[in-house]
PDB file of C-alpha atoms in Angstrom:
ATOM      1  CA  MET A  17     -25.072 -43.535 -60.809  1.00  0.00           C
ATOM      2  CA  THR A  18     -25.790 -46.181 -63.425  1.00  0.00           C
ATOM      3  CA  SER A  19     -29.291 -47.195 -64.475  1.00  0.00           C
ATOM      4  CA  ALA A  20     -28.826 -50.556 -62.717  1.00  0.00           C
ATOM      5  CA  MET A  21     -27.937 -48.767 -59.468  1.00  0.00           C
ATOM      6  CA  ARG A  22     -30.985 -46.476 -59.823  1.00  0.00           C
ATOM      7  CA  ALA A  23     -33.252 -49.467 -60.397  1.00  0.00           C
ATOM      8  CA  ALA A  24     -31.783 -51.294 -57.380  1.00  0.00           C
ATOM      9  CA  SER A  25     -32.286 -48.175 -55.227  1.00  0.00           C
ATOM     10  CA  ALA A  26     -35.910 -47.844 -56.328  1.00  0.00           C
ATOM     11  CA  ILE A  27     -36.601 -51.518 -55.639  1.00  0.00           C
ATOM     12  CA  GLY A  28     -34.972 -51.269 -52.207  1.00  0.00           C
ATOM     13  CA  LEU A  29     -36.999 -48.194 -51.244  1.00  0.00           C
ATOM     14  CA  ALA A  30     -40.226 -49.796 -52.458  1.00  0.00           C
ATOM     15  CA  ALA A  31     -39.484 -52.901 -50.385  1.00  0.00           C
ATOM     16  CA  LEU A  32     -38.595 -50.792 -47.335  1.00  0.00           C
ATOM     17  CA  PHE A  33     -41.824 -48.831 -47.426  1.00  0.00           C
ATOM     18  CA  GLY A  34     -43.956 -51.900 -48.123  1.00  0.00           C
ATOM     19  CA  GLY A  35     -45.240 -50.811 -51.502  1.00  0.00           C
ATOM     20  CA  ASP A  36     -46.446 -47.350 -50.432  1.00  0.00           C
ATOM     21  CA  LEU A  37     -44.491 -45.869 -53.339  1.00  0.00           C
ATOM     22  CA  ALA A  38     -46.300 -47.957 -55.939  1.00  0.00           C
ATOM     23  CA  ALA A  39     -49.926 -47.198 -55.084  1.00  0.00           C
ATOM     24  CA  SER A  40     -52.366 -47.259 -57.999  1.00  0.00           C
ATOM     25  CA  ALA A  41     -55.221 -45.078 -56.753  1.00  0.00           C
ATOM     26  CA  GLN A  42     -57.045 -42.275 -58.521  1.00  0.00           C
ATOM     27  CA  PRO A  43     -56.142 -38.706 -57.486  1.00  0.00           C
ATOM     28  CA  GLY A  44     -57.757 -37.890 -54.159  1.00  0.00           C
ATOM     29  CA  GLU A  45     -58.605 -41.544 -53.500  1.00  0.00           C
ATOM     30  CA  ARG A  46     -56.916 -43.612 -50.809  1.00  0.00           C
ATOM     31  CA  PRO A  47     -55.412 -46.862 -52.175  1.00  0.00           C
ATOM     32  CA  LYS A  48     -57.061 -50.087 -51.029  1.00  0.00           C
ATOM     33  CA  PRO A  49     -54.753 -52.803 -49.655  1.00  0.00           C
ATOM     34  CA  HIS A  50     -54.481 -56.061 -51.550  1.00  0.00           C
ATOM     35  CA  PRO A  51     -56.604 -58.739 -49.796  1.00  0.00           C
ATOM     36  CA  ASP A  52     -53.683 -61.207 -49.654  1.00  0.00           C
ATOM     37  CA  LEU A  53     -51.394 -58.836 -47.747  1.00  0.00           C
ATOM     38  CA  ARG A  54     -51.041 -59.313 -44.022  1.00  0.00           C
ATOM     39  CA  GLN A  55     -51.725 -56.357 -41.758  1.00  0.00           C
ATOM     40  CA  ARG A  56     -48.599 -54.210 -41.676  1.00  0.00           C
ATOM     41  CA  GLU A  57     -46.977 -53.211 -38.453  1.00  0.00           C
ATOM     42  CA  THR A  58     -47.164 -49.491 -37.770  1.00  0.00           C
ATOM     43  CA  ARG A  59     -43.942 -47.533 -38.021  1.00  0.00           C
ATOM     44  CA  GLN A  60     -42.638 -46.937 -34.523  1.00  0.00           C
ATOM     45  CA  PRO A  61     -40.381 -43.925 -33.831  1.00  0.00           C
ATOM     46  CA  CYS A  62     -36.974 -44.394 -32.158  1.00  0.00           C
ATOM     47  CA  PRO A  63     -36.611 -41.285 -29.964  1.00  0.00           C
ATOM     48  CA  LYS A  64     -33.484 -42.712 -28.276  1.00  0.00           C
ATOM     49  CA  GLN A  65     -31.627 -42.563 -31.627  1.00  0.00           C
ATOM     50  CA  GLY A  66     -32.697 -39.002 -32.502  1.00  0.00           C
ATOM     51  CA  SER A  67     -35.320 -37.268 -34.590  1.00  0.00           C
ATOM     52  CA  GLY A  68     -36.442 -38.910 -37.819  1.00  0.00           C
ATOM     53  CA  PHE A  69     -35.524 -42.491 -36.890  1.00  0.00           C
ATOM     54  CA  VAL A  70     -38.139 -45.254 -37.206  1.00  0.00           C
ATOM     55  CA  ARG A  71     -37.913 -48.891 -36.190  1.00  0.00           C
ATOM     56  CA  VAL A  72     -37.589 -51.529 -38.931  1.00  0.00           C
ATOM     57  CA  PRO A  73     -40.509 -53.967 -38.434  1.00  0.00           C
ATOM     58  CA  SER A  74     -39.624 -57.167 -36.528  1.00  0.00           C
ATOM     59  CA  SER A  75     -36.131 -55.845 -35.795  1.00  0.00           C
ATOM     60  CA  PRO A  76     -34.282 -53.846 -33.129  1.00  0.00           C
ATOM     61  CA  THR A  77     -32.771 -51.700 -35.915  1.00  0.00           C
ATOM     62  CA  CYS A  78     -33.739 -48.054 -36.417  1.00  0.00           C
ATOM     63  CA  ILE A  79     -33.332 -46.256 -39.766  1.00  0.00           C
ATOM     64  CA  ARG A  80     -33.444 -42.657 -41.006  1.00  0.00           C
ATOM     65  CA  LEU A  81     -33.617 -41.681 -44.680  1.00  0.00           C
ATOM     66  CA  SER A  82     -32.859 -38.098 -45.625  1.00  0.00           C
ATOM     67  CA  GLY A  83     -31.774 -36.190 -48.668  1.00  0.00           C
ATOM     68  CA  ARG A  84     -32.121 -33.187 -50.884  1.00  0.00           C
ATOM     69  CA  ALA A  85     -32.552 -32.246 -54.529  1.00  0.00           C
ATOM     70  CA  VAL A  86     -31.544 -29.023 -56.265  1.00  0.00           C
ATOM     71  CA  GLY A  87     -32.345 -27.768 -59.742  1.00  0.00           C
ATOM     72  CA  ALA A  88     -31.275 -24.533 -61.408  1.00  0.00           C
ATOM     73  CA  LEU A  89     -30.268 -22.928 -64.688  1.00  0.00           C
ATOM     74  CA  ASP A  90     -26.714 -21.767 -65.315  1.00  0.00           C
ATOM     75  CA  ILE A  91     -26.948 -18.775 -67.657  1.00  0.00           C
ATOM     76  CA  GLY A  92     -23.650 -17.606 -69.084  1.00  0.00           C
ATOM     77  CA  SER A  93     -21.998 -16.212 -72.200  1.00  0.00           C
ATOM     78  CA  HIS A  94     -21.898 -19.709 -73.755  1.00  0.00           C
ATOM     79  CA  GLY A  95     -25.628 -20.341 -73.338  1.00  0.00           C
ATOM     80  CA  THR A  96     -27.934 -21.879 -70.776  1.00  0.00           C
ATOM     81  CA  ALA A  97     -27.339 -25.222 -69.084  1.00  0.00           C
ATOM     82  CA  PRO A  98     -29.410 -27.076 -66.476  1.00  0.00           C
ATOM     83  CA  VAL A  99     -27.733 -27.697 -63.133  1.00  0.00           C
ATOM     84  CA  THR A 100     -28.969 -30.562 -60.975  1.00  0.00           C
ATOM     85  CA  ALA A 101     -27.723 -32.069 -57.764  1.00  0.00           C
ATOM     86  CA  GLY A 102     -29.084 -34.630 -55.363  1.00  0.00           C
ATOM     87  CA  GLN A 103     -28.089 -36.434 -52.217  1.00  0.00           C
ATOM     88  CA  LEU A 104     -29.498 -39.413 -50.296  1.00  0.00           C
ATOM     89  CA  SER A 105     -28.374 -40.374 -46.800  1.00  0.00           C
ATOM     90  CA  ILE A 106     -29.216 -43.658 -45.056  1.00  0.00           C
ATOM     91  CA  ASP A 107     -28.414 -43.965 -41.349  1.00  0.00           C
ATOM     92  CA  THR A 108     -29.101 -47.224 -39.459  1.00  0.00           C
ATOM     93  CA  ARG A 109     -28.506 -47.857 -35.777  1.00  0.00           C
ATOM     94  CA  SER A 110     -28.909 -50.951 -33.641  1.00  0.00           C
ATOM     95  CA  GLU A 111     -27.798 -52.413 -30.343  1.00  0.00           C
ATOM     96  CA  SER A 112     -25.702 -55.587 -30.202  1.00  0.00           C
ATOM     97  CA  GLU A 113     -24.108 -57.614 -27.438  1.00  0.00           C
ATOM     98  CA  PHE A 114     -20.889 -55.659 -28.114  1.00  0.00           C
ATOM     99  CA  GLY A 115     -22.542 -52.226 -27.954  1.00  0.00           C
ATOM    100  CA  PRO A 116     -24.103 -49.864 -30.489  1.00  0.00           C
ATOM    101  CA  VAL A 117     -23.721 -50.612 -34.209  1.00  0.00           C
ATOM    102  CA  ARG A 118     -24.126 -47.858 -36.802  1.00  0.00           C
ATOM    103  CA  ALA A 119     -24.028 -47.837 -40.600  1.00  0.00           C
ATOM    104  CA  PHE A 120     -24.097 -44.575 -42.549  1.00  0.00           C
ATOM    105  CA  VAL A 121     -24.163 -44.190 -46.334  1.00  0.00           C
ATOM    106  CA  ARG A 122     -24.357 -40.909 -48.278  1.00  0.00           C
ATOM    107  CA  MET A 123     -24.718 -40.900 -52.054  1.00  0.00           C
ATOM    108  CA  GLY A 124     -24.620 -37.748 -54.108  1.00  0.00           C
ATOM    109  CA  HIS A 125     -24.819 -36.533 -57.672  1.00  0.00           C
ATOM    110  CA  GLY A 126     -23.865 -33.190 -59.188  1.00  0.00           C
ATOM    111  CA  ARG A 127     -22.467 -30.168 -57.509  1.00  0.00           C
ATOM    112  CA  PRO A 128     -24.167 -28.873 -54.352  1.00  0.00           C
TER     113      PRO A 128
END
């Protein structure tokens, strides 16, 4: 994954979660919302689509983000090397006039 792709992913996740990832509060202190921001809609679950799905605000689309990260050390006769792996899955589901529409993307790095 290039640095441009990582930056685009971070920007997309920050936009999706409405800035929750970029809070600037002191440890143990709850961040205060900016006075110019409108009241956010609460995240509604989508039980019809399965566990972990939430509704995208102002949309009939439901989304689930999941993933994993692994870190280890590979110790061998040639020395020690770090081993890292990660995976991100994005699953979106919606209803259309033609029936259900689903998009699924899985991105991974390293060996599992």
